[in-house]
PDB file of N, CA and C in Angstrom:
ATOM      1  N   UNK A  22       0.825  -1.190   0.000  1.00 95.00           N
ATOM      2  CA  UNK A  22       0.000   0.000   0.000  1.00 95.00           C
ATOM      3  C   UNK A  22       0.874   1.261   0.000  1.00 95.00           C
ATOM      4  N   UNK A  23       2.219   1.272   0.745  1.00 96.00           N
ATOM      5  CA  UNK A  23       2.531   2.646   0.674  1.00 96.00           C
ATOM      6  C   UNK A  23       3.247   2.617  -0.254  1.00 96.00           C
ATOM      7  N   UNK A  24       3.840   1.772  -1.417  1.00 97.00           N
ATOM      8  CA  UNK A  24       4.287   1.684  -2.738  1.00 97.00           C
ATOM      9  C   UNK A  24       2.888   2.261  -3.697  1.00 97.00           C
ATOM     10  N   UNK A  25       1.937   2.262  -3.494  1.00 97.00           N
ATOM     11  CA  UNK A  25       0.709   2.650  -4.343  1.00 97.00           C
ATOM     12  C   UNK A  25       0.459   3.520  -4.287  1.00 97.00           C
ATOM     13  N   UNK A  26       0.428   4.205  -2.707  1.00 97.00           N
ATOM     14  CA  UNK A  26       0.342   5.872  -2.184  1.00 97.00           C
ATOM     15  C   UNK A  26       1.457   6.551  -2.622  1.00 97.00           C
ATOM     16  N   UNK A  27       2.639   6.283  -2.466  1.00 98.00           N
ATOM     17  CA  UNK A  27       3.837   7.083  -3.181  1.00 98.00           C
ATOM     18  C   UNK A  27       3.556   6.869  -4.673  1.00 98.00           C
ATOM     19  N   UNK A  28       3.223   6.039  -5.466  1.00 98.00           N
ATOM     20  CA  UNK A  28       3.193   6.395  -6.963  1.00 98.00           C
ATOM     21  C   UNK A  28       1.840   6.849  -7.106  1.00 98.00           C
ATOM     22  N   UNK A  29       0.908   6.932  -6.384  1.00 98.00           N
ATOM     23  CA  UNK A  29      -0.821   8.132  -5.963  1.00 98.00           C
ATOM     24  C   UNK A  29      -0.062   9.503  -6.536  1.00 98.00           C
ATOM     25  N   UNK A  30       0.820   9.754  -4.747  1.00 98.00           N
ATOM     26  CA  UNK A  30       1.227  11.110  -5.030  1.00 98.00           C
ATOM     27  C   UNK A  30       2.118  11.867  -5.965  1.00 98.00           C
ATOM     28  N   UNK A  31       3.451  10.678  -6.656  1.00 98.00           N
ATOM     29  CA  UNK A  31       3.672  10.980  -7.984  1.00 98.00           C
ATOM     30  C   UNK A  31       3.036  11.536  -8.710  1.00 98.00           C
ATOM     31  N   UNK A  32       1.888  11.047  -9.417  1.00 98.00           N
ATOM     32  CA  UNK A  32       1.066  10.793 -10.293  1.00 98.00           C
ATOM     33  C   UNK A  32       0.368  12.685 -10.664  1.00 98.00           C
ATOM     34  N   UNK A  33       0.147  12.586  -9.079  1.00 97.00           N
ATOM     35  CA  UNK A  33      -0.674  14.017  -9.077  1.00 97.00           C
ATOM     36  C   UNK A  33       0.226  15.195  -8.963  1.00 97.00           C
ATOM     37  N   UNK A  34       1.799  14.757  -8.913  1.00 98.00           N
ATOM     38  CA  UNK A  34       2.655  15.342  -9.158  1.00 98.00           C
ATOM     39  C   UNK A  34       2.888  16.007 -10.195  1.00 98.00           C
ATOM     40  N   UNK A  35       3.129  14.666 -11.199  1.00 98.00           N
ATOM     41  CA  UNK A  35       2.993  15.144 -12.577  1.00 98.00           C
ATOM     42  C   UNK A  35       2.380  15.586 -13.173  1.00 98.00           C
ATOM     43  N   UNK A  36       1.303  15.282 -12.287  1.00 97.00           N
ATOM     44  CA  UNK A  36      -0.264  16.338 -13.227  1.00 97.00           C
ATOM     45  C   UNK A  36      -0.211  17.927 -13.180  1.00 97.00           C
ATOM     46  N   UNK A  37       0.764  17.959 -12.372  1.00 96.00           N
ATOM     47  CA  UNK A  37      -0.245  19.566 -11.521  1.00 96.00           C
ATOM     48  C   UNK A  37       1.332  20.046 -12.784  1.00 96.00           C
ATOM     49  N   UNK A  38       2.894  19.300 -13.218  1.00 97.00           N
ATOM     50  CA  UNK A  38       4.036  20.059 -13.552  1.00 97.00           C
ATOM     51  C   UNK A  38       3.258  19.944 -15.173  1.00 97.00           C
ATOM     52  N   UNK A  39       2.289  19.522 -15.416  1.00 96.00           N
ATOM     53  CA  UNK A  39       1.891  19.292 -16.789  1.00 96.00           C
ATOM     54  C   UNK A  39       2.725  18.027 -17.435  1.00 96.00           C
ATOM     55  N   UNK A  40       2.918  16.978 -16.676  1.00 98.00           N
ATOM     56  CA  UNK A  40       3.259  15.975 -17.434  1.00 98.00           C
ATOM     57  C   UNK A  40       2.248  14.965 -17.631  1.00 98.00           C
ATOM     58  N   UNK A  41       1.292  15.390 -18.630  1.00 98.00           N
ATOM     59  CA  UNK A  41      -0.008  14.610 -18.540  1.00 98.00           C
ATOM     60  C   UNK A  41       0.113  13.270 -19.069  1.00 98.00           C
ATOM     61  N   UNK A  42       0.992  12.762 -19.890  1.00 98.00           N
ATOM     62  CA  UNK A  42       1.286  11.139 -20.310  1.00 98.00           C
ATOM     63  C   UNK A  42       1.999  10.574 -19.394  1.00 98.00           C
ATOM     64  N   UNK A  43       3.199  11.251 -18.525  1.00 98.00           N
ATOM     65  CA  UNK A  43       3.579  10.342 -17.619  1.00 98.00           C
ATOM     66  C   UNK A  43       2.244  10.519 -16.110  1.00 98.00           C
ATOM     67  N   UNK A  44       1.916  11.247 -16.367  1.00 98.00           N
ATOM     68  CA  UNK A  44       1.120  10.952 -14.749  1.00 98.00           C
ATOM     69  C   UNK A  44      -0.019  10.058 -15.004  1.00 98.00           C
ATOM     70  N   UNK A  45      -0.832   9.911 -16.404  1.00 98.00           N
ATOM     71  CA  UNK A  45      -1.892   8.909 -16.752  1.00 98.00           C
ATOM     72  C   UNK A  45      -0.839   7.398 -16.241  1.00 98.00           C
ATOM     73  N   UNK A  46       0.163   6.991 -17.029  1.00 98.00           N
ATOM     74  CA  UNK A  46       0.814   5.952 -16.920  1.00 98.00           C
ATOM     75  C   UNK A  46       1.323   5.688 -14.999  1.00 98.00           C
ATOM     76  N   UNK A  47       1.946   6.534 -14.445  1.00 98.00           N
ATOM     77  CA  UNK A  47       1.386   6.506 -13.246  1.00 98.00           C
ATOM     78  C   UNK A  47       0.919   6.240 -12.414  1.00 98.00           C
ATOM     79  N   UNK A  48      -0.250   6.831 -12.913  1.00 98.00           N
ATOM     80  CA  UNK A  48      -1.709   7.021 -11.952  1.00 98.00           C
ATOM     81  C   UNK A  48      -1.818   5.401 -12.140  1.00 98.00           C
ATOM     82  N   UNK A  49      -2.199   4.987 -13.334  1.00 97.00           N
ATOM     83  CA  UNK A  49      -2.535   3.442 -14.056  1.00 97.00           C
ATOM     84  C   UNK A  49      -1.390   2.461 -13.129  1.00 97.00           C
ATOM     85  N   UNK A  50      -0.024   3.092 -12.525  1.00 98.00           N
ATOM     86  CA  UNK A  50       0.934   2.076 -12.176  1.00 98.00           C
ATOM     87  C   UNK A  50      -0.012   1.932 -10.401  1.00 98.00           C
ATOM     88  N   UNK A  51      -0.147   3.129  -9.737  1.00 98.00           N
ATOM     89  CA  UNK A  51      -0.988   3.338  -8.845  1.00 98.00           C
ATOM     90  C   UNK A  51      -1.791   2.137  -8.382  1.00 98.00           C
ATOM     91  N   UNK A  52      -2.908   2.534  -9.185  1.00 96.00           N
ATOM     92  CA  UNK A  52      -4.292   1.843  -9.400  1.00 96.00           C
ATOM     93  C   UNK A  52      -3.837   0.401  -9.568  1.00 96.00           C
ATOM     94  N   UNK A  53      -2.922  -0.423 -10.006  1.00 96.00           N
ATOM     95  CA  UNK A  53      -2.384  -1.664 -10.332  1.00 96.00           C
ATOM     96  C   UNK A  53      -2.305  -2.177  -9.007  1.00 96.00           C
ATOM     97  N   UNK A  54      -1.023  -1.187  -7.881  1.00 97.00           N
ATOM     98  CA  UNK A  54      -0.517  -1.481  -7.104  1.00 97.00           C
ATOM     99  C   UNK A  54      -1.191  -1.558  -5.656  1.00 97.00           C
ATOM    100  N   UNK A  55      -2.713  -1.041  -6.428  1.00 95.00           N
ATOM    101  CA  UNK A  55      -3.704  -0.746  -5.147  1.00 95.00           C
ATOM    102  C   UNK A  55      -4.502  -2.084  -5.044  1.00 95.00           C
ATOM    103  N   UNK A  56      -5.009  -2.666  -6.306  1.00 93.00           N
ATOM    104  CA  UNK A  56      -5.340  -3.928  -6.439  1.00 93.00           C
ATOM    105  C   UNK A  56      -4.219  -4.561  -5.830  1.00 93.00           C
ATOM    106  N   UNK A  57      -2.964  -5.187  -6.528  1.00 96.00           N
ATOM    107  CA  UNK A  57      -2.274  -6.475  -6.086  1.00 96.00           C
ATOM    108  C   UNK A  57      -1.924  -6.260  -4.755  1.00 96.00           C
ATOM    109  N   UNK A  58      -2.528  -5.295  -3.658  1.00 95.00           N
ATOM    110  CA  UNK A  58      -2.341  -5.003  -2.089  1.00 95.00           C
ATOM    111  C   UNK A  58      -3.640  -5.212  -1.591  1.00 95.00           C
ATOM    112  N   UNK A  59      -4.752  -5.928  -2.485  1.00 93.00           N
ATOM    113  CA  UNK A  59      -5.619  -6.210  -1.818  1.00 93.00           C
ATOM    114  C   UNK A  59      -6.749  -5.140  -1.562  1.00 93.00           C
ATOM    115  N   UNK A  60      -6.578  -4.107  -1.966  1.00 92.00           N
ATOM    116  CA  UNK A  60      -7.106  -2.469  -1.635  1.00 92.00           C
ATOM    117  C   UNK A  60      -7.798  -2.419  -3.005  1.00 92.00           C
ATOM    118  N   UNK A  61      -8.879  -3.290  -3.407  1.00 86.00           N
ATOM    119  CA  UNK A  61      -9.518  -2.511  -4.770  1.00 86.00           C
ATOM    120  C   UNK A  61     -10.455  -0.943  -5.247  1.00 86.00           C
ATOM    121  N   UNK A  62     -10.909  -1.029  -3.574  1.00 86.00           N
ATOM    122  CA  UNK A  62     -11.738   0.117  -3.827  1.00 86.00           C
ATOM    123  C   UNK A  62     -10.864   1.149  -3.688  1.00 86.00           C
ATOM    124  N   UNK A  63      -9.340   1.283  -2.843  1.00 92.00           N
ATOM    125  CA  UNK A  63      -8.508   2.260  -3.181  1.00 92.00           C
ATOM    126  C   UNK A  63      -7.919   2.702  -4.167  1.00 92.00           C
ATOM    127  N   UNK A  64      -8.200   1.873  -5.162  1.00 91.00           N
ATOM    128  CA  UNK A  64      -7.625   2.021  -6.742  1.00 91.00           C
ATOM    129  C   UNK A  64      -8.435   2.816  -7.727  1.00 91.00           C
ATOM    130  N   UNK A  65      -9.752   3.347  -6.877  1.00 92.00           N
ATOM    131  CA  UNK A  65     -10.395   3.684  -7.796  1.00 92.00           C
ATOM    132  C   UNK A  65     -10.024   5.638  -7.777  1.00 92.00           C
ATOM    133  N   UNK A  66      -9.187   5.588  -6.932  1.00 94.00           N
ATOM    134  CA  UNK A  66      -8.594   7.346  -6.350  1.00 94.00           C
ATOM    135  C   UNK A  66      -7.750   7.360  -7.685  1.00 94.00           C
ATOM    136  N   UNK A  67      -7.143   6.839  -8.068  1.00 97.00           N
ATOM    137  CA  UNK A  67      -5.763   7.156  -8.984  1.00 97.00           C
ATOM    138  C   UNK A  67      -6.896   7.160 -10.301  1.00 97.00           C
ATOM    139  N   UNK A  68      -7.689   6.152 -10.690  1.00 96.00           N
ATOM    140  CA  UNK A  68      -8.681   6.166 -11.180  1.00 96.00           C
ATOM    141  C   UNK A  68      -9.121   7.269 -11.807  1.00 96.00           C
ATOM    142  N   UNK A  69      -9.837   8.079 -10.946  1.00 95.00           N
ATOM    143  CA  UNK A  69     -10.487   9.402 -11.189  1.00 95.00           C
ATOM    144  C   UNK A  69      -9.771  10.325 -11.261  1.00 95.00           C
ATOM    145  N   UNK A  70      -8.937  10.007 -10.667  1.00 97.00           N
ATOM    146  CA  UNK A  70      -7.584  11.475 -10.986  1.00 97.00           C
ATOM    147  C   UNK A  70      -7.224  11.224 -12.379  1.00 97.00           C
ATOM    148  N   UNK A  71      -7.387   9.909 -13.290  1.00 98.00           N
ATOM    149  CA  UNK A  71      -6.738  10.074 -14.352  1.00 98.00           C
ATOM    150  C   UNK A  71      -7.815  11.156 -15.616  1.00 98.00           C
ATOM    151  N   UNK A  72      -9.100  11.184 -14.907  1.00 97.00           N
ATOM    152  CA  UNK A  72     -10.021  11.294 -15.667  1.00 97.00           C
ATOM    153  C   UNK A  72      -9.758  12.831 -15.684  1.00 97.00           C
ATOM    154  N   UNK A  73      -9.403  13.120 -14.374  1.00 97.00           N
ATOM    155  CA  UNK A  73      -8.959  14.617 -14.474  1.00 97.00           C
ATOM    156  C   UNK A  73      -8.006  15.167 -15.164  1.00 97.00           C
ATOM    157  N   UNK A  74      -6.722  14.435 -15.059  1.00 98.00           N
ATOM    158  CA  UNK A  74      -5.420  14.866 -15.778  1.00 98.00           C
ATOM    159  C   UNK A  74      -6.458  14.666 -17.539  1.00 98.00           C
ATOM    160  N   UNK A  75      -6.566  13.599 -17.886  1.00 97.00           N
ATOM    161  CA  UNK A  75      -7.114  13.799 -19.415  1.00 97.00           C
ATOM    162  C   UNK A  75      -7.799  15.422 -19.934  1.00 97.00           C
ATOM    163  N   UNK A  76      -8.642  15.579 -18.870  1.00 97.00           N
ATOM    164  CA  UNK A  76      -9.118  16.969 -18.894  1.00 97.00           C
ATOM    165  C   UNK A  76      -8.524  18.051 -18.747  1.00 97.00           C
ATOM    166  N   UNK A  77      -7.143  17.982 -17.784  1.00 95.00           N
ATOM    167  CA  UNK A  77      -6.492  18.999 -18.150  1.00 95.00           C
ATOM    168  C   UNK A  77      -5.576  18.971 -19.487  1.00 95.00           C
ATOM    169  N   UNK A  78      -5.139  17.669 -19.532  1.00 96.00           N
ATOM    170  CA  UNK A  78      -4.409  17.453 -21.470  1.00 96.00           C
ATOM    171  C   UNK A  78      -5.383  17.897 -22.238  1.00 96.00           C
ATOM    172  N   UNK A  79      -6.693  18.425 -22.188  1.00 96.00           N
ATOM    173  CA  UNK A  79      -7.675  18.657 -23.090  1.00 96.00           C
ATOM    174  C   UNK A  79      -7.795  17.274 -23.820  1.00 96.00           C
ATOM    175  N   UNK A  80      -8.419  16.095 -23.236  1.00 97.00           N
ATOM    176  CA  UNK A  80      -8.736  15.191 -23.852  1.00 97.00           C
ATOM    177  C   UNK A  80      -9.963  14.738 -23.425  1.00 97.00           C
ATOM    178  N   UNK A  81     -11.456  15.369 -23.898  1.00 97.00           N
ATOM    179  CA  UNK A  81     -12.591  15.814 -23.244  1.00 97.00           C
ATOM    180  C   UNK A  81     -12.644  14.101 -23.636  1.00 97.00           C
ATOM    181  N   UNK A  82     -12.640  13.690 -24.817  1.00 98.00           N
ATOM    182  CA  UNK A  82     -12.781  12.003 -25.337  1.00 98.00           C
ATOM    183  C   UNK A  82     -12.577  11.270 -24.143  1.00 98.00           C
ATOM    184  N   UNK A  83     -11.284  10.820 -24.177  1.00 97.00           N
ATOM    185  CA  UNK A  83     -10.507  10.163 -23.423  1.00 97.00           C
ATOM    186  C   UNK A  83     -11.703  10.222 -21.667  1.00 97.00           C
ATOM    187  N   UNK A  84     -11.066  11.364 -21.140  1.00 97.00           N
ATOM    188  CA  UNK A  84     -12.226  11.547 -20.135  1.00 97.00           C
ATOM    189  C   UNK A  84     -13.507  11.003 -20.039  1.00 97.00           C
ATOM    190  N   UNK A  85     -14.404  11.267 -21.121  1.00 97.00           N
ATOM    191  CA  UNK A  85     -15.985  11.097 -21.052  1.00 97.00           C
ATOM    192  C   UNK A  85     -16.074   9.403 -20.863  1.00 97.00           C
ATOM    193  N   UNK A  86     -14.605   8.596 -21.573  1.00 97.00           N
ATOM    194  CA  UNK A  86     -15.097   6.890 -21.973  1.00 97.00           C
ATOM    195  C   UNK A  86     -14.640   6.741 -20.337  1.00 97.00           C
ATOM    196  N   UNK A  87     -13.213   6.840 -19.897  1.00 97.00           N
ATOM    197  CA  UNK A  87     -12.721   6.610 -18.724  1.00 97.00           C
ATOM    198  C   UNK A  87     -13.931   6.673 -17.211  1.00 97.00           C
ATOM    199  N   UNK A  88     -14.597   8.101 -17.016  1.00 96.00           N
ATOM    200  CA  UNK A  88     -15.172   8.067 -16.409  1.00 96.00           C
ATOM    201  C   UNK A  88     -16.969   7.033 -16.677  1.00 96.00           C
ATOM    202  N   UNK A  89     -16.977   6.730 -17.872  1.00 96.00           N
ATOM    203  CA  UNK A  89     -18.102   5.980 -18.087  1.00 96.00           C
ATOM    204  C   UNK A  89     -17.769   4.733 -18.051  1.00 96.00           C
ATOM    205  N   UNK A  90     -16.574   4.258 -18.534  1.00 94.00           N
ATOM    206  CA  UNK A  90     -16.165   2.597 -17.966  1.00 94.00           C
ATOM    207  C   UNK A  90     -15.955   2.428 -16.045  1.00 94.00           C
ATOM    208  N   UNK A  91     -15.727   3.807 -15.743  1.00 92.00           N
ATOM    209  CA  UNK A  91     -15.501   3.650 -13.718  1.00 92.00           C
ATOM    210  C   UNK A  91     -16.888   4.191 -13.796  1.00 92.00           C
ATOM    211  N   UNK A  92     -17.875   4.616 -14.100  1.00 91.00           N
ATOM    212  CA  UNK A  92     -19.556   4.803 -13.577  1.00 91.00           C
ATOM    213  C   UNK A  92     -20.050   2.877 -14.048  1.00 91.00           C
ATOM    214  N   UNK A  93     -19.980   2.299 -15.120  1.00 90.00           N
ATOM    215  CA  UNK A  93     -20.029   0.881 -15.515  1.00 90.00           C
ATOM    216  C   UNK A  93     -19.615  -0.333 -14.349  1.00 90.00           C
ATOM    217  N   UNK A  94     -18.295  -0.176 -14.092  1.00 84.00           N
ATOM    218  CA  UNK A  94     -17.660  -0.884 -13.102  1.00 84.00           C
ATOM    219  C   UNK A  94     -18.204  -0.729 -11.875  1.00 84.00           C
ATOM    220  N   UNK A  95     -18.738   0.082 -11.325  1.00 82.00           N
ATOM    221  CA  UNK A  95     -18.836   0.576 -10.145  1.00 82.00           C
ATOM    222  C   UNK A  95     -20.664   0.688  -9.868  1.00 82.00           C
ATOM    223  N   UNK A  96     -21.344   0.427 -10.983  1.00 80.00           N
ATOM    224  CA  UNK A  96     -22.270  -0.009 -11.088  1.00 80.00           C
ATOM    225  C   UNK A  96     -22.508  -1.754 -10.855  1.00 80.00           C
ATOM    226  N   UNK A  97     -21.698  -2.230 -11.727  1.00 77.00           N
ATOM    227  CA  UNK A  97     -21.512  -3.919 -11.742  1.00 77.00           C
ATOM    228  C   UNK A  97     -20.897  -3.985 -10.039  1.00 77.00           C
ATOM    229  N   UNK A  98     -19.692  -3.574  -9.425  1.00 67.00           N
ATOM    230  CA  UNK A  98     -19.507  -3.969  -8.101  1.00 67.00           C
ATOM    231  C   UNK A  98     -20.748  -4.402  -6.951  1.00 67.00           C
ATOM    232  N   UNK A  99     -19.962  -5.136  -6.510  1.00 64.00           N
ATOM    233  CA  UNK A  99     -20.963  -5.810  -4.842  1.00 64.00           C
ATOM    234  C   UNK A  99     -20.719  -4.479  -4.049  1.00 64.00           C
ATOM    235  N   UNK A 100     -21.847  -4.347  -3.311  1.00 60.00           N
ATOM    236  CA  UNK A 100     -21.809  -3.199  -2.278  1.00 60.00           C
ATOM    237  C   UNK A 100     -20.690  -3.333  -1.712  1.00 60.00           C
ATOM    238  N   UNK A 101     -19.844  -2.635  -0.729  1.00 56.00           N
ATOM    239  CA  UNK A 101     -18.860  -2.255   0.308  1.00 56.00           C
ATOM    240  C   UNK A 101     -19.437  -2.765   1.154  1.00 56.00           C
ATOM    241  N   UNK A 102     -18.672  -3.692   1.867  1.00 46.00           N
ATOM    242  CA  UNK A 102     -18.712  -4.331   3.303  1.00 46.00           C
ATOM    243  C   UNK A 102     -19.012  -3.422   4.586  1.00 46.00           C
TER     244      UNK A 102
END
């Protein structure tokens, strides 16, 4: 987990210096590292941040599918324990 949180806060690192391809890739290493720790619903933070960085790359596309495949997924999920 704190290998997932340090590449979290990377991620949003790169977002904010305008490195919008490395912080998507990132964010995506994140979200990986949040699953294989057992933490799925924490994966969904790096997640939505990516949907943001797309939006600041001006990639309204990219954004609209991303956040509609995590509204999809998150629809299909079992409630939270």
């Amino acid at each position: 987990v704190a290998r997932a949180n340090a590449l979290y806060a990377l991620g949003q690192a790169q977002a904010l210096a305008g490195e919008h391809a490395t912080a998507l890739a990132t964010l995506e290493a994140a979200a990986r590292a949040f699953g294989a720790a057992g933490q799925p619903a924490r994966a969904l933070r790096p997640r939505i941040k990516q949907v943001r960085v797309h939006l600041l790359a001006q990639q309204q596309d990219a954004a609209q599918a991303l956040y509609d495949r995590l509204d999809a997924e998150s629809r299909e999920a079992r409630p939270a324990q």
